[in-house]
mmCIF file of C-alpha atoms in Angstrom:
data_model
loop_
_atom_site.group_PDB
_atom_site.id
_atom_site.type_symbol
_atom_site.label_atom_id
_atom_site.label_comp_id
_atom_site.label_asym_id
_atom_site.label_seq_id
_atom_site.Cartn_x
_atom_site.Cartn_y
_atom_site.Cartn_z
ATOM 1 C CA MET A 1 0.000 0.000 0.000
ATOM 2 C CA LYS A 2 2.940 2.330 0.693
ATOM 3 C CA LYS A 3 4.161 1.793 -2.869
ATOM 4 C CA ALA A 4 0.702 2.657 -4.197
ATOM 5 C CA LEU A 5 0.630 5.866 -2.157
ATOM 6 C CA ILE A 6 4.087 6.920 -3.339
ATOM 7 C CA LEU A 7 3.131 6.208 -6.951
ATOM 8 C CA ALA A 8 -0.085 8.208 -6.603
ATOM 9 C CA ALA A 9 1.809 11.134 -5.098
ATOM 10 C CA MET A 10 4.300 11.089 -7.978
ATOM 11 C CA ILE A 11 1.484 10.988 -10.519
ATOM 12 C CA PHE A 12 -0.336 13.923 -9.002
ATOM 13 C CA SER A 13 2.678 16.133 -8.302
ATOM 14 C CA THR A 14 4.691 15.521 -11.465
ATOM 15 C CA THR A 15 4.038 17.236 -14.779
ATOM 16 C CA LEU A 16 2.844 14.617 -17.269
ATOM 17 C CA GLY A 17 1.906 16.498 -20.425
ATOM 18 C CA THR A 18 -1.321 18.305 -19.618
ATOM 19 C CA LEU A 19 -1.943 16.145 -16.545
ATOM 20 C CA ALA A 20 -0.292 18.145 -13.777
ATOM 21 C CA TYR A 21 -2.230 18.261 -10.512
ATOM 22 C CA ASP A 22 -0.768 19.260 -7.183
ATOM 23 C CA PHE A 23 -3.171 17.113 -5.193
ATOM 24 C CA THR A 24 -2.321 15.120 -2.058
ATOM 25 C CA PRO A 25 -3.513 11.484 -2.154
ATOM 26 C CA VAL A 26 -4.841 9.971 1.080
ATOM 27 C CA GLY A 27 -3.247 6.622 1.808
ATOM 28 C CA ASP A 28 -4.299 3.582 3.808
ATOM 29 C CA ASN A 29 -4.011 4.141 7.595
ATOM 30 C CA GLN A 30 -3.318 7.836 7.016
ATOM 31 C CA ILE A 31 -4.626 10.418 9.486
ATOM 32 C CA ILE A 32 -6.190 13.592 8.113
ATOM 33 C CA HIS A 33 -7.819 16.542 9.867
ATOM 34 C CA TYR A 34 -10.896 18.658 9.239
ATOM 35 C CA SER A 35 -11.244 22.234 10.488
ATOM 36 C CA PRO A 36 -14.913 23.075 11.192
ATOM 37 C CA ASP A 37 -13.960 26.748 11.410
ATOM 38 C CA LEU A 38 -12.142 26.894 8.053
ATOM 39 C CA LYS A 39 -14.159 24.028 6.521
ATOM 40 C CA THR A 40 -10.949 22.608 5.063
ATOM 41 C CA TRP A 41 -9.022 19.327 5.168
ATOM 42 C CA SER A 42 -5.308 18.801 5.745
ATOM 43 C CA ASP A 43 -3.006 15.768 5.594
ATOM 44 C CA GLY A 44 -1.998 15.365 9.221
ATOM 45 C CA ILE A 45 -1.565 19.078 9.997
ATOM 46 C CA VAL A 46 -3.782 20.476 12.776
ATOM 47 C CA THR A 47 -5.002 23.848 11.495
ATOM 48 C CA SER A 48 -7.386 24.826 14.326
ATOM 49 C CA GLU A 49 -8.147 24.041 17.971
ATOM 50 C CA ASP A 50 -11.426 22.364 17.096
ATOM 51 C CA SER A 51 -9.823 20.227 14.386
ATOM 52 C CA MET A 52 -11.404 16.786 13.911
ATOM 53 C CA GLU A 53 -9.209 13.734 13.300
ATOM 54 C CA PHE A 54 -10.058 10.958 10.870
ATOM 55 C CA MET A 55 -8.145 7.852 9.814
ATOM 56 C CA LYS A 56 -8.615 6.166 6.457
ATOM 57 C CA LYS A 57 -8.575 2.386 6.169
ATOM 58 C CA MET A 58 -9.229 0.249 3.128
ATOM 59 C CA SER A 59 -11.949 -2.340 3.653
ATOM 60 C CA ILE A 60 -11.004 -6.015 3.520
ATOM 61 C CA GLY A 61 -12.131 -7.885 0.403
ATOM 62 C CA SER A 62 -12.115 -7.593 -3.362
ATOM 63 C CA GLY A 63 -14.038 -4.303 -3.319
ATOM 64 C CA GLY A 64 -11.336 -2.379 -1.536
ATOM 65 C CA PHE A 65 -13.479 0.627 -0.600
ATOM 66 C CA SER A 66 -12.420 3.394 1.788
ATOM 67 C CA GLU A 67 -13.546 3.573 5.401
ATOM 68 C CA TYR A 68 -13.010 6.596 7.626
ATOM 69 C CA TYR A 69 -12.791 6.378 11.430
ATOM 70 C CA TYR A 70 -13.027 8.990 14.177
ATOM 71 C CA ALA A 71 -10.144 9.476 16.616
ATOM 72 C CA ASP A 72 -11.835 7.109 19.108
ATOM 73 C CA GLY A 73 -11.818 4.303 16.509
ATOM 74 C CA THR A 74 -15.529 4.297 15.691
ATOM 75 C CA LEU A 75 -16.600 4.189 12.057
ATOM 76 C CA ALA A 76 -17.408 7.618 10.622
ATOM 77 C CA ASN A 77 -18.414 6.488 7.139
ATOM 78 C CA GLN A 78 -17.830 3.756 4.584
ATOM 79 C CA ILE A 79 -17.919 5.305 1.149
ATOM 80 C CA GLY A 80 -18.027 3.988 -2.415
ATOM 81 C CA SER A 81 -14.626 5.459 -3.181
ATOM 82 C CA ASN A 82 -11.296 3.670 -3.441
ATOM 83 C CA PHE A 83 -9.190 6.790 -3.965
ATOM 84 C CA GLU A 84 -9.320 10.205 -2.317
ATOM 85 C CA PHE A 85 -7.166 13.309 -2.524
ATOM 86 C CA ILE A 86 -6.908 16.714 -0.863
ATOM 87 C CA THR A 87 -6.765 19.781 -3.110
ATOM 88 C CA LEU A 88 -4.594 22.845 -2.566
ATOM 89 C CA ASP A 89 -7.572 24.755 -1.155
ATOM 90 C CA GLY A 90 -8.319 21.996 1.369
ATOM 91 C CA ARG A 91 -11.141 20.074 -0.283
ATOM 92 C CA LEU A 92 -11.366 16.298 0.146
ATOM 93 C CA ILE A 93 -12.391 14.636 -3.121
ATOM 94 C CA ALA A 94 -13.572 11.025 -3.261
ATOM 95 C CA CYS A 95 -13.320 9.112 -6.528
ATOM 96 C CA HIS A 96 -16.036 6.475 -6.928
ATOM 97 C CA ASN A 97 -14.043 4.735 -9.619
ATOM 98 C CA ALA A 98 -16.479 1.849 -10.031
ATOM 99 C CA GLU A 99 -19.214 4.379 -10.786
ATOM 100 C CA LEU A 100 -17.138 6.947 -12.714
ATOM 101 C CA LYS A 101 -18.355 9.660 -10.336
ATOM 102 C CA LEU A 102 -16.660 12.225 -8.090
ATOM 103 C CA PHE A 103 -17.801 13.370 -4.648
ATOM 104 C CA GLU A 104 -16.664 15.956 -2.108
ATOM 105 C CA MET A 105 -16.514 14.978 1.559
ATOM 106 C CA HIS A 106 -17.822 17.310 4.264
ATOM 107 C CA VAL A 107 -18.480 17.230 7.991
ATOM 108 C CA GLU A 108 -22.042 18.214 8.919
ATOM 109 C CA ASP A 109 -23.252 18.170 12.532
ATOM 110 C CA GLY A 110 -20.198 16.120 13.418
ATOM 111 C CA LYS A 111 -20.940 13.497 10.791
ATOM 112 C CA LEU A 112 -18.839 12.687 7.722
ATOM 113 C CA VAL A 113 -20.926 12.964 4.553
ATOM 114 C CA GLU A 114 -20.242 13.140 0.828
ATOM 115 C CA LYS A 115 -21.952 15.061 -1.947
ATOM 116 C CA GLU A 116 -21.683 14.320 -5.657
ATOM 117 C CA LEU A 117 -19.854 16.977 -7.652
ATOM 118 C CA THR A 118 -21.606 18.751 -10.486
ATOM 119 C CA GLU A 119 -20.069 18.969 -13.934
ATOM 120 C CA GLU A 120 -19.137 22.600 -13.236
ATOM 121 C CA GLN A 121 -17.370 21.656 -9.993
ATOM 122 C CA ILE A 122 -15.448 18.914 -11.767
ATOM 123 C CA LYS A 123 -14.348 21.456 -14.371
ATOM 124 C CA GLU A 124 -12.933 23.575 -11.548
ATOM 125 C CA LEU A 125 -10.837 20.626 -10.376
ATOM 126 C CA PHE A 126 -9.698 19.644 -13.883
ATOM 127 C CA PRO A 127 -9.839 22.874 -15.947
ATOM 128 C CA ASN A 128 -8.392 21.341 -19.135
ATOM 129 C CA VAL A 129 -10.633 18.318 -19.199
ATOM 130 C CA GLU A 130 -13.214 17.459 -21.841
ATOM 131 C CA ILE A 131 -16.063 15.633 -20.139
ATOM 132 C CA ILE A 132 -17.737 12.809 -22.036
ATOM 133 C CA LYS A 133 -20.872 11.389 -20.433
ATOM 134 C CA ILE A 134 -21.756 7.733 -20.785
ATOM 135 C CA SER A 135 -25.175 8.724 -22.146
ATOM 136 C CA GLN A 136 -23.425 10.423 -25.093
ATOM 137 C CA PHE A 137 -22.200 7.088 -26.459
ATOM 138 C CA LYS A 138 -24.234 5.796 -29.405
ATOM 139 C CA ASP A 139 -24.242 2.004 -29.615
ATOM 140 C CA ARG A 140 -21.473 2.270 -27.003
ATOM 141 C CA LYS A 141 -19.272 4.241 -29.415
ATOM 142 C CA TYR A 142 -18.055 7.834 -29.302
ATOM 143 C CA SER A 143 -15.911 9.839 -31.747
ATOM 144 C CA ILE A 144 -13.320 12.346 -30.503
ATOM 145 C CA PRO A 145 -11.932 14.903 -32.994
ATOM 146 C CA LYS A 146 -8.273 15.839 -32.412
ATOM 147 C CA LYS A 147 -5.947 18.285 -34.159
ATOM 148 C CA PRO A 148 -2.421 17.192 -35.148
ATOM 149 C CA PHE A 149 0.045 17.247 -32.211
ATOM 150 C CA GLU A 150 -2.781 18.112 -29.832
ATOM 151 C CA LYS A 151 -3.037 16.411 -26.447
ATOM 152 C CA LYS A 152 -6.545 15.982 -25.133
ATOM 153 C CA GLU A 153 -7.506 15.372 -21.538
ATOM 154 C CA ILE A 154 -10.704 13.328 -21.353
ATOM 155 C CA LEU A 155 -12.863 12.414 -18.369
ATOM 156 C CA LEU A 156 -15.564 9.766 -18.673
ATOM 157 C CA LEU A 157 -18.430 10.710 -16.389
ATOM 158 C CA ASN A 158 -21.277 8.349 -15.583
ATOM 159 C CA ASP A 159 -24.779 9.826 -15.801
ATOM 160 C CA THR A 160 -26.510 6.443 -16.078
ATOM 161 C CA GLU A 161 -27.371 3.550 -13.763
ATOM 162 C CA ASN A 162 -24.482 1.495 -15.176
ATOM 163 C CA PHE A 163 -21.663 0.195 -12.985
ATOM 164 C CA PHE A 164 -18.016 -0.033 -14.083
ATOM 165 C CA TYR A 165 -16.320 -2.173 -11.472
ATOM 166 C CA LYS A 166 -12.937 -3.488 -12.676
ATOM 167 C CA TYR A 167 -13.180 -1.662 -16.018
ATOM 168 C CA SER A 168 -9.969 -0.402 -17.618
ATOM 169 C CA PHE A 169 -8.650 1.247 -20.775
ATOM 170 C CA LYS A 170 -6.717 -0.262 -23.646
ATOM 171 C CA PRO A 171 -4.100 0.960 -24.472
ATOM 172 C CA ARG A 172 -3.067 1.390 -20.847
ATOM 173 C CA SER A 173 -0.590 4.144 -21.714
ATOM 174 C CA ILE A 174 -3.397 6.730 -21.835
ATOM 175 C CA LYS A 175 -4.078 6.271 -18.112
ATOM 176 C CA LYS A 176 -2.061 8.805 -16.112
ATOM 177 C CA THR A 177 -3.781 9.072 -12.708
ATOM 178 C CA PRO A 178 -5.737 6.890 -10.254
ATOM 179 C CA VAL A 179 -8.959 8.719 -11.220
ATOM 180 C CA ALA A 180 -10.696 5.958 -13.204
ATOM 181 C CA GLY A 181 -12.243 7.917 -16.073
ATOM 182 C CA LEU A 182 -9.406 10.414 -16.562
ATOM 183 C CA ILE A 183 -7.162 9.792 -19.594
ATOM 184 C CA GLU A 184 -4.804 11.684 -21.900
ATOM 185 C CA ILE A 185 -5.009 11.211 -25.665
ATOM 186 C CA GLU A 186 -2.119 11.946 -28.027
ATOM 187 C CA ARG A 187 -2.547 9.541 -30.944
ATOM 188 C CA TYR A 188 -5.196 8.687 -33.505
ATOM 189 C CA GLU A 189 -6.452 5.308 -32.365
ATOM 190 C CA GLN A 190 -9.351 3.317 -31.024
ATOM 191 C CA ILE A 191 -9.606 3.187 -27.257
ATOM 192 C CA ARG A 192 -11.478 0.371 -25.567
ATOM 193 C CA PHE A 193 -13.012 0.711 -22.115
ATOM 194 C CA SER A 194 -14.052 -2.707 -20.877
ATOM 195 C CA HIS A 195 -14.184 -5.275 -18.109
ATOM 196 C CA TYR A 196 -11.212 -7.559 -18.837
ATOM 197 C CA GLN A 197 -11.900 -7.144 -22.585
ATOM 198 C CA ASP A 198 -15.421 -8.554 -22.206
ATOM 199 C CA ASP A 199 -18.234 -7.286 -24.399
ATOM 200 C CA ASN A 200 -21.561 -8.795 -23.436
ATOM 201 C CA GLU A 201 -24.877 -7.883 -21.870
ATOM 202 C CA ARG A 202 -23.476 -7.987 -18.350
ATOM 203 C CA PHE A 203 -20.175 -6.244 -19.147
ATOM 204 C CA PRO A 204 -20.580 -4.148 -22.307
ATOM 205 C CA ALA A 205 -17.444 -2.606 -23.823
ATOM 206 C CA TYR A 206 -17.216 1.052 -24.863
ATOM 207 C CA THR A 207 -15.130 2.401 -27.737
ATOM 208 C CA LEU A 208 -13.616 5.854 -28.182
ATOM 209 C CA SER A 209 -12.456 6.591 -31.741
ATOM 210 C CA VAL A 210 -9.916 9.402 -31.975
ATOM 211 C CA ARG A 211 -10.196 10.945 -35.432
ATOM 212 C CA PHE A 212 -8.268 13.573 -37.378
ATOM 213 C CA LYS A 213 -9.395 17.198 -37.192
ATOM 214 C CA LEU A 214 -7.528 19.876 -39.138
ATOM 215 C CA ARG A 215 -9.055 22.947 -37.492
#
């Protein structure tokens, strides 16, 4: 798990083409703090006297979802995320990678809650991203126009009832961060998003076709 945390930190703090985000990933067994006064999160730094302490632990099992505990060891919340990060302005973002959705975590009346981010809020986090909603696919296909030498940052966002547990992209080289639907496109190619290359009623595959655009 330590290796995964180090890798995530490198990914989010290193410039990789257009994908350069100075976010702080939250690792397994890591303690983070929430300031009710400032309404911000920090990675282990106490920013106010009334700061609340939480510890993240990954649940046991194939799901591997995040659980957050209060300082006394009681469960604060078990969420549908398996990756979270803290932004520069102190927001805690939870990535529901199996759903292709993003949430922000808050503390309300002493309880840890999460609220789904709107498309506009996601754009604030990833200003260069082009959002493609699952509902925009026709027959599970979507065409992406790209100019020569252009790099495009794409985020697949789920606005359906579909579930994408254990889905991945092929080629894998387009995947730059632990955020499931976030990819970077440089070449003209067909991109497959599938569950272990399956394509059936239970696990349908999705295809992104990157096509030439002169202007």
